[in-house]
XYZ file of C-alpha atoms in Angstrom:
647
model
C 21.962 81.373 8.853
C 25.439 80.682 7.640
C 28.335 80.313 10.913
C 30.148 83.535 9.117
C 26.865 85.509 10.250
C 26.757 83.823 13.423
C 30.615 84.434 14.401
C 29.568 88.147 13.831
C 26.702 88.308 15.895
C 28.448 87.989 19.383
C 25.477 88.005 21.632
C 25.810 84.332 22.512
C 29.626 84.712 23.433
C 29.137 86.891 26.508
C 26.241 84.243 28.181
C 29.336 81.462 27.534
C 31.918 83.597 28.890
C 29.973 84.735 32.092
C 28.980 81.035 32.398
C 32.997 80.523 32.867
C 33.014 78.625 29.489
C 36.294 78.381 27.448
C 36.924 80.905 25.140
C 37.235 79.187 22.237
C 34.154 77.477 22.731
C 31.824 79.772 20.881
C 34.450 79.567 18.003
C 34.113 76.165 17.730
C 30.408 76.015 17.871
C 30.189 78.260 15.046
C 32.699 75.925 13.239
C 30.387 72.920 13.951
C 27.425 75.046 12.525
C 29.147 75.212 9.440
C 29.607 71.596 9.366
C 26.365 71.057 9.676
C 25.140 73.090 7.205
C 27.332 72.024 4.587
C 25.883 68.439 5.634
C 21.767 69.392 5.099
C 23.444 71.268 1.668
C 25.167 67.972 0.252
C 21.287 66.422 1.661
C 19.439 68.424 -1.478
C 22.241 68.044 -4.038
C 22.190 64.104 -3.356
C 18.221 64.077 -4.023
C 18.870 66.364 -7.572
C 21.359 63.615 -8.001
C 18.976 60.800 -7.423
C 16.021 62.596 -8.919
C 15.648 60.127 -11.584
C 15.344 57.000 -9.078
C 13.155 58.584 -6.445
C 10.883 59.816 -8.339
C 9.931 55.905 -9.787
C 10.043 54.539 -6.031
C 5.987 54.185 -4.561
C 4.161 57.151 -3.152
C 4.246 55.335 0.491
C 8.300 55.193 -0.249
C 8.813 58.278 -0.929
C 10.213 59.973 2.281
C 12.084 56.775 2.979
C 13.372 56.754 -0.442
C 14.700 60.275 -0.048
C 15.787 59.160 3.968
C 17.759 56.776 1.738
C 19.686 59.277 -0.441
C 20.294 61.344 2.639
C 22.167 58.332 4.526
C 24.426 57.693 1.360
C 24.813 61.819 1.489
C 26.285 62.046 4.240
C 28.400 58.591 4.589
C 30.226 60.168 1.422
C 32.448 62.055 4.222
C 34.463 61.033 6.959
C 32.439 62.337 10.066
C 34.653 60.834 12.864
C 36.231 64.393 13.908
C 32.821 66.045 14.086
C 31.329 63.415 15.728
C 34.191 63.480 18.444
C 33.226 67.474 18.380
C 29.169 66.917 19.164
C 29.685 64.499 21.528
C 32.121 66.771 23.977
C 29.086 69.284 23.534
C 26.668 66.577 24.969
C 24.679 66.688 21.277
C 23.589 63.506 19.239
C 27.250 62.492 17.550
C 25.172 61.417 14.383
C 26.016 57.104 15.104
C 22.283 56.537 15.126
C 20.603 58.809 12.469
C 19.862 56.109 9.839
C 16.481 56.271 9.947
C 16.051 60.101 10.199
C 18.810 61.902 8.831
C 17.622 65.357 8.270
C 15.830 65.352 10.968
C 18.802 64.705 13.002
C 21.033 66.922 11.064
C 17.880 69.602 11.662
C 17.796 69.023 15.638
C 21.394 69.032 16.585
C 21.775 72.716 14.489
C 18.955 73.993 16.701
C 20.478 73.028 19.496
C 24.137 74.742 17.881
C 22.262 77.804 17.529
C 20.439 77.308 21.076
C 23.878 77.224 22.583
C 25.148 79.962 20.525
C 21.960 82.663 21.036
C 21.023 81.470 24.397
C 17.279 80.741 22.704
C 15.595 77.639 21.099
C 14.277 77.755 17.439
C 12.390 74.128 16.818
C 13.894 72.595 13.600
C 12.037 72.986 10.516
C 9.848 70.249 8.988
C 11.963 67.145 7.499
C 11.602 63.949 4.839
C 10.931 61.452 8.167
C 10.626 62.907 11.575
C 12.918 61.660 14.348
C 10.152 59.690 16.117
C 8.833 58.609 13.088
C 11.439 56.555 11.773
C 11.591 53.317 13.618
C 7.853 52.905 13.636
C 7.967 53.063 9.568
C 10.361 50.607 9.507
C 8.052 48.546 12.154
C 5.061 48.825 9.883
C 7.243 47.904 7.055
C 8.494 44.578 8.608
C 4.970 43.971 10.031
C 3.560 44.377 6.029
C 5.616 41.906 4.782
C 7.063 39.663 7.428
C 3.742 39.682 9.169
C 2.987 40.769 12.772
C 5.725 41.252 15.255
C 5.595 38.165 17.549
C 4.387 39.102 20.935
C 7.306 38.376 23.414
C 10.249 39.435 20.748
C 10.550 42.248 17.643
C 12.433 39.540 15.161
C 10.328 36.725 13.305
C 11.895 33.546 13.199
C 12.092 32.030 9.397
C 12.639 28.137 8.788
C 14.048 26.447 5.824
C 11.469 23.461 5.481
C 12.731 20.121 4.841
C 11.559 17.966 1.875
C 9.745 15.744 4.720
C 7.562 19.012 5.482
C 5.018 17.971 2.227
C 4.740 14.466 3.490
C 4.520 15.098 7.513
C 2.184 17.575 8.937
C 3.193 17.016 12.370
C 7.148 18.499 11.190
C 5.316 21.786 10.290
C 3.117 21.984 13.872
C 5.926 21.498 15.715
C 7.836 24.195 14.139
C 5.205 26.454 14.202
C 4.610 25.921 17.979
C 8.085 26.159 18.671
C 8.008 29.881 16.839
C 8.203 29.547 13.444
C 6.579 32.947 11.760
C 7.726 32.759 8.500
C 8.104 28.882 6.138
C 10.791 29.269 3.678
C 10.353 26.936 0.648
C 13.609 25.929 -1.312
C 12.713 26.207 -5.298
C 16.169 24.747 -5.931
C 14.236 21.618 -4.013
C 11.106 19.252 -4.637
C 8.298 20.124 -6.854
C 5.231 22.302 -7.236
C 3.494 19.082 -5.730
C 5.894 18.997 -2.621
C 5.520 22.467 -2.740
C 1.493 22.789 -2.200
C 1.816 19.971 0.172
C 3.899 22.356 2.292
C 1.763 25.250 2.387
C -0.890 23.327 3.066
C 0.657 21.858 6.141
C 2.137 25.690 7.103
C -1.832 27.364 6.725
C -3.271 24.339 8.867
C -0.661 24.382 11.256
C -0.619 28.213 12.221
C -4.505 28.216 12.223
C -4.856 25.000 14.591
C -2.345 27.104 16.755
C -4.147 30.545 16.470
C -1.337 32.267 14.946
C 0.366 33.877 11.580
C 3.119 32.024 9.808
C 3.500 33.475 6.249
C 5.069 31.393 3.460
C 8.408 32.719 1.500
C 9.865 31.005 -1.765
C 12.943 31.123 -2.372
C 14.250 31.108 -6.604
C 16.992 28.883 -7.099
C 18.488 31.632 -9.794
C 21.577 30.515 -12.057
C 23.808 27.674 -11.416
C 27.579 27.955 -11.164
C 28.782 24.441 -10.519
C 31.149 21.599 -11.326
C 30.479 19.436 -13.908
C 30.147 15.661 -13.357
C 32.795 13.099 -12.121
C 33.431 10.000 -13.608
C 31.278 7.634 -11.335
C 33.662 5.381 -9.191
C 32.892 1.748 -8.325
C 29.436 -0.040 -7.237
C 30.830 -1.162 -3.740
C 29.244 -0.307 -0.346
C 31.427 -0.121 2.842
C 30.421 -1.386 5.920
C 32.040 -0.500 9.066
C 31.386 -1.184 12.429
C 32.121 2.049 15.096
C 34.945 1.401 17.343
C 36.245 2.849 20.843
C 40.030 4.570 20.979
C 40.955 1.007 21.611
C 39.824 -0.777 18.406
C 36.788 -2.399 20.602
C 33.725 -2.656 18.187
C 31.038 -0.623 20.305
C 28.325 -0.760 17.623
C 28.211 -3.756 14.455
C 27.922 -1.848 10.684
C 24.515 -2.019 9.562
C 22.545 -2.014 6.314
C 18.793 -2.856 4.598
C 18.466 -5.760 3.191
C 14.920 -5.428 0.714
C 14.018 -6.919 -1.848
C 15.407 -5.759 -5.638
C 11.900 -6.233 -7.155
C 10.369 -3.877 -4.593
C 12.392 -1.665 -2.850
C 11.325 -0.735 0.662
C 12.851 2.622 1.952
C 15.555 1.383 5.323
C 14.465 2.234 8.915
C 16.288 4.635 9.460
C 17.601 7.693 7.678
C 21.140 7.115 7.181
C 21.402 2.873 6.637
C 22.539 1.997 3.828
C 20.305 -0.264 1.193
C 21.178 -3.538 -0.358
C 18.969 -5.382 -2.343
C 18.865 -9.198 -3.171
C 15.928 -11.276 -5.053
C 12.686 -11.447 -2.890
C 12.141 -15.220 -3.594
C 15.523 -15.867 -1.903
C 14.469 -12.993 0.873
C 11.149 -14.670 1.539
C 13.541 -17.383 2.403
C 15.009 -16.028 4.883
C 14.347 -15.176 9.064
C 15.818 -13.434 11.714
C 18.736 -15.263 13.315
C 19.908 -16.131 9.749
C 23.730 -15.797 9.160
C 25.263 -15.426 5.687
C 28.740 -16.064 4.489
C 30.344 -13.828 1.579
C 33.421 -13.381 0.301
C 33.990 -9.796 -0.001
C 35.420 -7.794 -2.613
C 38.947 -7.773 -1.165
C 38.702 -11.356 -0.726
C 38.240 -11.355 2.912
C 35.861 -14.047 4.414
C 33.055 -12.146 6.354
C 29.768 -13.030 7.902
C 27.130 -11.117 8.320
C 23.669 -11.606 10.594
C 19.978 -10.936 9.562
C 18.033 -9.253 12.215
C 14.362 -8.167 12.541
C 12.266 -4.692 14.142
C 9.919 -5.311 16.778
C 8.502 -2.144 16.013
C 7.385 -3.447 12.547
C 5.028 -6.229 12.474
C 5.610 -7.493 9.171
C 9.225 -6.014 7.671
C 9.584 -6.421 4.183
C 13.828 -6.826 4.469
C 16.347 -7.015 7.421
C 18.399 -5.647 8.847
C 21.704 -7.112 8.232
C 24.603 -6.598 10.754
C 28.279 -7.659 10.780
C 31.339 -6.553 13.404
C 34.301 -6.581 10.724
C 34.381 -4.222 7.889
C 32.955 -5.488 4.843
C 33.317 -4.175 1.593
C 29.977 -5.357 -0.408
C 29.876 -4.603 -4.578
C 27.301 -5.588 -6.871
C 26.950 -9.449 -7.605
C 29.200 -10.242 -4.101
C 27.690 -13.995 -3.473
C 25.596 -14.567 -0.223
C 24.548 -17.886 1.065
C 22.847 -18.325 4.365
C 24.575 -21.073 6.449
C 22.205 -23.993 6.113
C 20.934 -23.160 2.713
C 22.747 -24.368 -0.413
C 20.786 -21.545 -2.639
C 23.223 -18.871 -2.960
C 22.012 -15.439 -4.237
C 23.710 -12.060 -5.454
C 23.787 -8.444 -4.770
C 21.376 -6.224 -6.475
C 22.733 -3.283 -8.349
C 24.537 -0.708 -5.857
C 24.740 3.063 -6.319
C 28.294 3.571 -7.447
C 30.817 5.591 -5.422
C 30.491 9.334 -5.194
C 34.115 10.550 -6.581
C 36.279 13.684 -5.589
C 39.634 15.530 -7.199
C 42.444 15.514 -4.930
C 44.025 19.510 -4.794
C 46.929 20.916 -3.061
C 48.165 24.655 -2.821
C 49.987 25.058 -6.156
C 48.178 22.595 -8.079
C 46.861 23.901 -11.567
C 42.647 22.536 -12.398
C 40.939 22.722 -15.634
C 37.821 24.463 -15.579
C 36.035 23.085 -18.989
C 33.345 23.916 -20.740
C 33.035 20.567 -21.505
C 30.737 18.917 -19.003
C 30.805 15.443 -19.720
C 32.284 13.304 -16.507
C 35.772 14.314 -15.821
C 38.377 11.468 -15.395
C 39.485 11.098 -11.787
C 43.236 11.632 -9.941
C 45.477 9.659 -11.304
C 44.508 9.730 -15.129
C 46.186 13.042 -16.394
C 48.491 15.412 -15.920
C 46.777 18.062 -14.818
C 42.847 17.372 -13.639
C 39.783 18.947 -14.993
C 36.201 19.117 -14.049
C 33.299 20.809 -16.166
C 31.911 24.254 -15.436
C 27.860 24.312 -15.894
C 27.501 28.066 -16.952
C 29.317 28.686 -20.915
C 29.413 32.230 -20.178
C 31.853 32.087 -17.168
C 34.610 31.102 -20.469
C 34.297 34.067 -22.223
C 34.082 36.987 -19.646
C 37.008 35.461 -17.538
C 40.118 36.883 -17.247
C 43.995 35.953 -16.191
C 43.828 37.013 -12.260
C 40.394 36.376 -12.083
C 39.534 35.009 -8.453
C 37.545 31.611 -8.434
C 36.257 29.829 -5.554
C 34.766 26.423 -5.046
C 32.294 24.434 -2.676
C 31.428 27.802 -0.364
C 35.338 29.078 -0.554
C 36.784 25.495 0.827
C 39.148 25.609 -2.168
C 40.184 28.821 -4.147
C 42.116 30.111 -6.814
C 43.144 32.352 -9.611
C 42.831 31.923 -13.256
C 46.736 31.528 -14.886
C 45.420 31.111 -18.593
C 42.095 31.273 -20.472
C 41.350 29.495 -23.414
C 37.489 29.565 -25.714
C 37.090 26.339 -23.700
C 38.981 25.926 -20.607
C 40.336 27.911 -17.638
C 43.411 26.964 -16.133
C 43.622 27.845 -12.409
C 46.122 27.741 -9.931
C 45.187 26.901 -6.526
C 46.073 28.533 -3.208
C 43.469 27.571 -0.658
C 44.036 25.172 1.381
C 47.417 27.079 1.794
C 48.207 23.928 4.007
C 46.658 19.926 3.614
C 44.731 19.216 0.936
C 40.667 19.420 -0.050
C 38.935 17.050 -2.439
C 36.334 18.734 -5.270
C 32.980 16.736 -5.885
C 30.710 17.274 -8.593
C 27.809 19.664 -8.560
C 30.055 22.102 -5.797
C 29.223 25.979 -6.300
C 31.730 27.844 -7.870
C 32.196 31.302 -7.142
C 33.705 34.076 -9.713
C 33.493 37.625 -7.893
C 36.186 39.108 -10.285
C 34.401 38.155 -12.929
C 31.691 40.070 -14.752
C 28.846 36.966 -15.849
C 26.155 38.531 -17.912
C 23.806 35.821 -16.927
C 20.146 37.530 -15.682
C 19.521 36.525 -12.000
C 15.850 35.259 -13.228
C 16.388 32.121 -14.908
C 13.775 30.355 -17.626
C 13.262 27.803 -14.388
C 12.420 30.783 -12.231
C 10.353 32.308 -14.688
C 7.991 29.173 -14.239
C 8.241 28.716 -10.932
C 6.982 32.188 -10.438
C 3.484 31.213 -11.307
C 3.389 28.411 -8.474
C 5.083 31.695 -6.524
C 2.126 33.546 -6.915
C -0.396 30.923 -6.216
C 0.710 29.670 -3.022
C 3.532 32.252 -1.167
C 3.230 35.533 0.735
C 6.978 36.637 -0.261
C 9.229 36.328 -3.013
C 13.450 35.719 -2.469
C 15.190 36.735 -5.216
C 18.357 34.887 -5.540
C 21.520 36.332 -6.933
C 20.519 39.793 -7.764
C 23.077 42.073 -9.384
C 21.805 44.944 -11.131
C 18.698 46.712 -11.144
C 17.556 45.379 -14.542
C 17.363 42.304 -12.443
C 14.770 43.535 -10.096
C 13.305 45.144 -13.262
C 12.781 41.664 -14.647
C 11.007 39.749 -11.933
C 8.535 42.965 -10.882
C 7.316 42.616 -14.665
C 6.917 38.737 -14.563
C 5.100 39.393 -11.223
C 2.501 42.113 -12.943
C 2.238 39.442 -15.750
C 0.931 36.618 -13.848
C -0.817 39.216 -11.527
C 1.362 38.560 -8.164
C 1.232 42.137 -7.088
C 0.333 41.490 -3.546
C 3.336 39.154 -3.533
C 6.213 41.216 -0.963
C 9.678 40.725 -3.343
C 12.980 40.019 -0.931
C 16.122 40.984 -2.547
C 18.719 37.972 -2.014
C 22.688 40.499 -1.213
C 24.687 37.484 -2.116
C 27.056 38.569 -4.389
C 30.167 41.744 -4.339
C 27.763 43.418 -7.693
C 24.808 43.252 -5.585
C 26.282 44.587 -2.380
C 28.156 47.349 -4.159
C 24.993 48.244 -6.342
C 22.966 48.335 -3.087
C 21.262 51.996 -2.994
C 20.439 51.187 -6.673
C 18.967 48.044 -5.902
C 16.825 49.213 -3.172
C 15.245 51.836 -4.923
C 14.361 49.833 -7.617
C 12.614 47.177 -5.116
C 10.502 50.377 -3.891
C 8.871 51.072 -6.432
C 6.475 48.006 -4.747
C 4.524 48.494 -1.223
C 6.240 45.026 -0.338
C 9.985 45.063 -0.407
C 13.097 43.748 1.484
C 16.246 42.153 1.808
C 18.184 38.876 3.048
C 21.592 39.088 4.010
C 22.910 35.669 2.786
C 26.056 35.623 4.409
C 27.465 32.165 3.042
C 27.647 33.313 -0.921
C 28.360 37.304 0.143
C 31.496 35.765 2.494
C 32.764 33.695 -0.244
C 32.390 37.061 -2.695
C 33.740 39.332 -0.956
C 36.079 37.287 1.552
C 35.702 35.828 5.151
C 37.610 39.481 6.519
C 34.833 41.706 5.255
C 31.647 39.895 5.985
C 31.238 41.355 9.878
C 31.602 45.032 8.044
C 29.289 44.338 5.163
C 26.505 42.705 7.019
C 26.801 45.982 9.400
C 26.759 48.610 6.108
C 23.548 46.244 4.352
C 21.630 46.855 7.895
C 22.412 50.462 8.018
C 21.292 51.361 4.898
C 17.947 49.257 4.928
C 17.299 50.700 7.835
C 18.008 54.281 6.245
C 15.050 53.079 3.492
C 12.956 51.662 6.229
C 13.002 48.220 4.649
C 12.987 44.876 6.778
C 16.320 42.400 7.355
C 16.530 38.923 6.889
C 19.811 37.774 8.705
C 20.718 34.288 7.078
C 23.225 31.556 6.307
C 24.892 29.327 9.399
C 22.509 30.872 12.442
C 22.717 28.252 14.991
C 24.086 25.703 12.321
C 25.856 23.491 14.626
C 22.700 23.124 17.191
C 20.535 22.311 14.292
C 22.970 19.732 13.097
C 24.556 18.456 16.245
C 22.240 19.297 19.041
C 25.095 21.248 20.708
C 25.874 24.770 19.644
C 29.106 27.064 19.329
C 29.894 29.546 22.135
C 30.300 31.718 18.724
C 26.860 31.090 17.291
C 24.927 31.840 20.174
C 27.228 35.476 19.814
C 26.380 35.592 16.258
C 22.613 34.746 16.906
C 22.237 37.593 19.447
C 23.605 40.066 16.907
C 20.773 38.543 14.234
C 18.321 40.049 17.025
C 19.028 43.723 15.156
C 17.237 42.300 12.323
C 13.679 42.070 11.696
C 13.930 38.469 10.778
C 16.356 35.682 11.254
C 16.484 32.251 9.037
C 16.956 29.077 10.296
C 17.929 26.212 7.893
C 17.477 22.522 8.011
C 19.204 19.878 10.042
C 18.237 17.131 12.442
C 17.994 19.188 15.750
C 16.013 21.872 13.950
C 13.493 21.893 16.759
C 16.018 22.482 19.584
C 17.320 25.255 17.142
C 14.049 27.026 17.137
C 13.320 26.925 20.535
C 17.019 28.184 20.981
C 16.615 31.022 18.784
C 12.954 32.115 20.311
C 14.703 32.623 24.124
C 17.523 34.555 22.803
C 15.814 36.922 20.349
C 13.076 37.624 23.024
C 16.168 38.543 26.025
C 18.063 40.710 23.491
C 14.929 42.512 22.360
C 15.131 43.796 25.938
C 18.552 45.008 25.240
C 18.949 46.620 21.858
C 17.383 48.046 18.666
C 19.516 48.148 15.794
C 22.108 50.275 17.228
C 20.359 51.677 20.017
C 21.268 49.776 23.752
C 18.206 49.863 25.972
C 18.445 50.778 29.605
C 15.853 48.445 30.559
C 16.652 47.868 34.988
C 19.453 45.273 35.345
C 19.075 43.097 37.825
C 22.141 40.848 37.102
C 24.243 41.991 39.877
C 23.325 42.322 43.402
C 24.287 43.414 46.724
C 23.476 40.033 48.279
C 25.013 36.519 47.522
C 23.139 33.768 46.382
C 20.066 35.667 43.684
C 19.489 34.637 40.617
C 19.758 35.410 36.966
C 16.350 33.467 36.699
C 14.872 35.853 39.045
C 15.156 38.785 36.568
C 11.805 40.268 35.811
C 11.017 40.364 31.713
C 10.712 44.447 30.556
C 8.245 45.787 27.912
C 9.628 44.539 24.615
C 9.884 46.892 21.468
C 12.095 49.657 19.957
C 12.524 53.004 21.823
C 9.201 55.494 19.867
């Protein structure tokens, strides 16, 4: 019934006015009607609109699909005023309708006319009931995340690091800790590493009587710097110092032998090799003289590990720095056989920029001379096509948006840009940095011929797919037809947002991944940030979880979550922030660093306290305890709620 109609049948006016009720108010009630009807119109012109995509989506996506449509529908209007308007009439204001738009839409025009007529009419029958459209989403996330973990609603996913195919112990402890999902790094390792991991992941989580699935991860094209010219073979040593100068701790290195190698104690010691005749020579105690390679005099002293029985080097220790370069001449005091320095690595190399500096972006990718050597620098760009779809303005960013620019000139072969981040100090470019173009339209598929392959070990050995860089729907297109060809059907597919195309071809993207059973999406925040700029990733992240929740597809929050803790031990006040927002998610990553295990265990106490809190946008009135009458209680003495979404 249209609110013209409405406004002329006047029976609900009198009930308002004897009830001492504003005037107005029935006028304004009839006005919201309309509203609200013109909102469940624009609902079945955007499904004729969409007909052609929903109707390729899978049968079980079908009401989500069209959920889906009806989200976009109705965020193609500015709804602040009438959302203002319901709430003053104590009716839903709309803010948490994702998952059930016209059923919302349906409920709060009964209630309209309810108000209006002084009777209720239940709502007619909708694409996904109100109640029904968190647990879809549940069953979703619990079909290809696996099951919900019993003391939180988010999984917990873990980059794995290379050691993860060697050590099986790495993998238990993660899992323990409350790892559900092992991500696996194609851009990393080998097929062999690779097996070696899963392996370790399907032991682990059965010794511990639990599910932890296994995702891959595609590494997708490569947008990176070209090669450096490599800079000397000459090793640094440098002892660590107080604020006073005071050595606190001698430099140390490896000393092996050059025939045969042995890997240093410890992760981050430098290696130096010298002949293993002359090292069989040698014992702990021993002290050898060298000249360095700035002519310095310097000594250095061999020592040994207890905790190896038979070592096959030393470790060699010295309190002055001491610059060491292939063929520098040792000879232990006492000995008149002198040796040399194996072969060091040479000296990674960087370009020095400033704010207003001009680089050369070349197709050429042979190593690029370094500062000092020309007039203007230039390092290579490793995809050809970025030279002939760029154009003067076009943004470009380097190493994750440390350094950034604009193209001044394009050539066939070379892009001239001028930079203006930093704005202040100066940054220094290495080879093999990612370079980001988000102005720039790259018609480079998001499957690559490496991808392709990897897809078959993909099949074999993971539970979930991440598809990296994904633009355009042809690119979904492409990888569910190399999954039907190698027969990896029951393999879920997780669309990578990473890029501005992807994020603003989102809808499209999503119902293209539905046309499978097992579909969802990863917010990588570090690419999308750089894409789209630092300003705008709080409101995209927001819009990417709205709308898969509108579809009824599972989250992945990712990039930086707890990045300091797992690298430091010691986390941000603003991570652990950021980490409780993750919790609206159905899964949060984790990536690699030394403290990985504290980060875990981090992650695990906050996900399962917020779950008491919130669901997606919903707070949860679970009893607070917090504050009390009396001095002196706890916050540990808070009792732990049910867990789980409101049904």
């Amino acid at each position: 019934m249209s609110g013209e109609r409405l406004a002329n049948q006047v029976g609900g006016a009198p009930r308002l006015a004897q009830a001492g009720v504003d005037a107005g108010v029935p006028g304004r009630l009839v006005d919201l009607l309309d509203q609200i009807d013109d909102l469940l119109t624009s609902l079945s012109d955007a499904e004729a609109s969409w007909a052609g995509w929903l109707s390729a989506v899978a049968t079980e996506h079908r009401s989500s699909a069209r959920n889906l449509v009806h989200y976009w529908a109705i965020r193609q209007s500015d709804l602040r005023e009438l959302q203002a308007t319901l709430a003053e009439f104590g009716l839903s204001s709309l803010g948490r309708s994702e998952a059930h738009v016209q059923a919302t839409l349906a409920a709060v025009r009964s209630a309209i006319a309810a108000m209006v007529h002084g009777s209720w009419r239940p709502p007619p029958p909708s694409a996904v009931p109100i109640a029904q459209g968190s647990r879809i989403l549940r069953q979703r996330a619990a079909e290809l995340l696996g099951p919900q973990p019993a003391h939180r609603t988010t999984r917990i996913m873990v980059t794995l690091p290379s050691a993860a195919a060697s050590d099986a112990e790495v993998v238990r402890e993660f899992v323990q800790r409350g790892m559900n999902i092992a991500r696996i790094n194609c851009a990393h390792d080998d097929v062999r590493a690779w097996r070696a991991m899963v392996h370790h992941v399907r032991d682990a989580a059965a010794r511990a009587g639990t599910t932890c699935l296994v995702a891959m991860d595609l590494a997708g094209p490569k947008l990176r710097t070209g090669p450096l010219m490599p800079g000397p073979r000459v090793l640094k040593l440098r002892p660590r110092r107080d604020a006073l100068g005071h050595v606190v701790a001698p430099a140390r290195a490896w000393l092996t032998s050059t025939e045969e190698p042995s890997d240093p104690p410890e992760p981050e010691m430098a290696l130096v090799t010298v002949p293993r005749q002359w090292l069989a020579n040698r014992a702990a105690g021993d002290v050898l003289a060298l000249t360095d390679a700035r002519g310095s005099k310097r000594r250095l002293v061999l020592g040994s590990l207890s905790e190896i029985p038979e070592p096959s080097g030393f470790v060699v220790s010295g309190r002055q720095t001491t610059y060491l370069q292939t063929g520098t001449v040792l000879l232990a005091e006492g000995d008149e056989e002198p040796t040399e320095v194996g072969l060091l690595p040479t000296t990674e190399q960087s370009l020095l920029l400033h704010a207003g500096d001009l680089l050369r972006l070349t197709r050429d990718c042979s190593p690029a001379p370094v500062e000092g050597s020309q007039a203007i620098p230039r390092i290579g760009c490793t995809l050809p096509e970025a030279f002939d779809q760029a154009r003067v303005g076009d943004a470009v960013h380097f190493d994750d948006g440390r350094i950034g620019g604009r193209v001044v000139s394009v050539d066939r072969d070379v892009l001239t840009v001028r930079i203006d981040h930093p704005e202040n100090g100066r940054a220094r470019l290495k080879a093999g940095k990612g370079i980001n173009m988000p102005d720039t339209d790259l018609p480079v598929p998001a499957l690559t011929d490496r991808d392709v392959v990897d897809l078959a070990a993909v099949v074999e050995l993971a539970d979930l797919v991440d598809m990296s860089f994904v633009r355009t729907p042809s690119d979904v297109e492409r990888l569910l037809d190399e999954l039907d060809r190698l027969g990896g059907d029951n393999v879920g597919i997780v669309l990578k947002i990473e890029t501005r195309q992807g994020f603003e071809h989102l809808p499209q993207l999503l119902l293209t991944a539905m046309r499978r059973p097992l579909a969802g999406v990863m917010i990588a925040r570090g690419d999308l940030a750089v894409e789209c700029g630092y300003e705008r990733m709080a409101e995209l992240q927001e819009e990417i979880l709205w709308l898969c929740e509108a579809a009824h597809l599972p989250v992945i929050w990712a990039t930086q979550v707890l990045e300091q803790l797992a690298k430091t031990g010691l986390p941000s006040r603003a991570e652990i922030s950021d980490a409780a927002m993750s919790e609206r998610a159905e899964c949060v990553m984790l990536n690699k660093g030394p403290y990985l295990n504290d980060a875990i265990t981090a992650l695990d106490n906050i996900m399962s306290r917020m779950a008491e809190h919130h669901y997606k946008k919903n707070a949860l009135f679970r009893p607070l305890r917090s504050w009390s009458a009396s001095i002196g209680e706890s916050l540990d003495d808070e009792p732990r709620g049910p867990l789980g979404p409101p049904s």
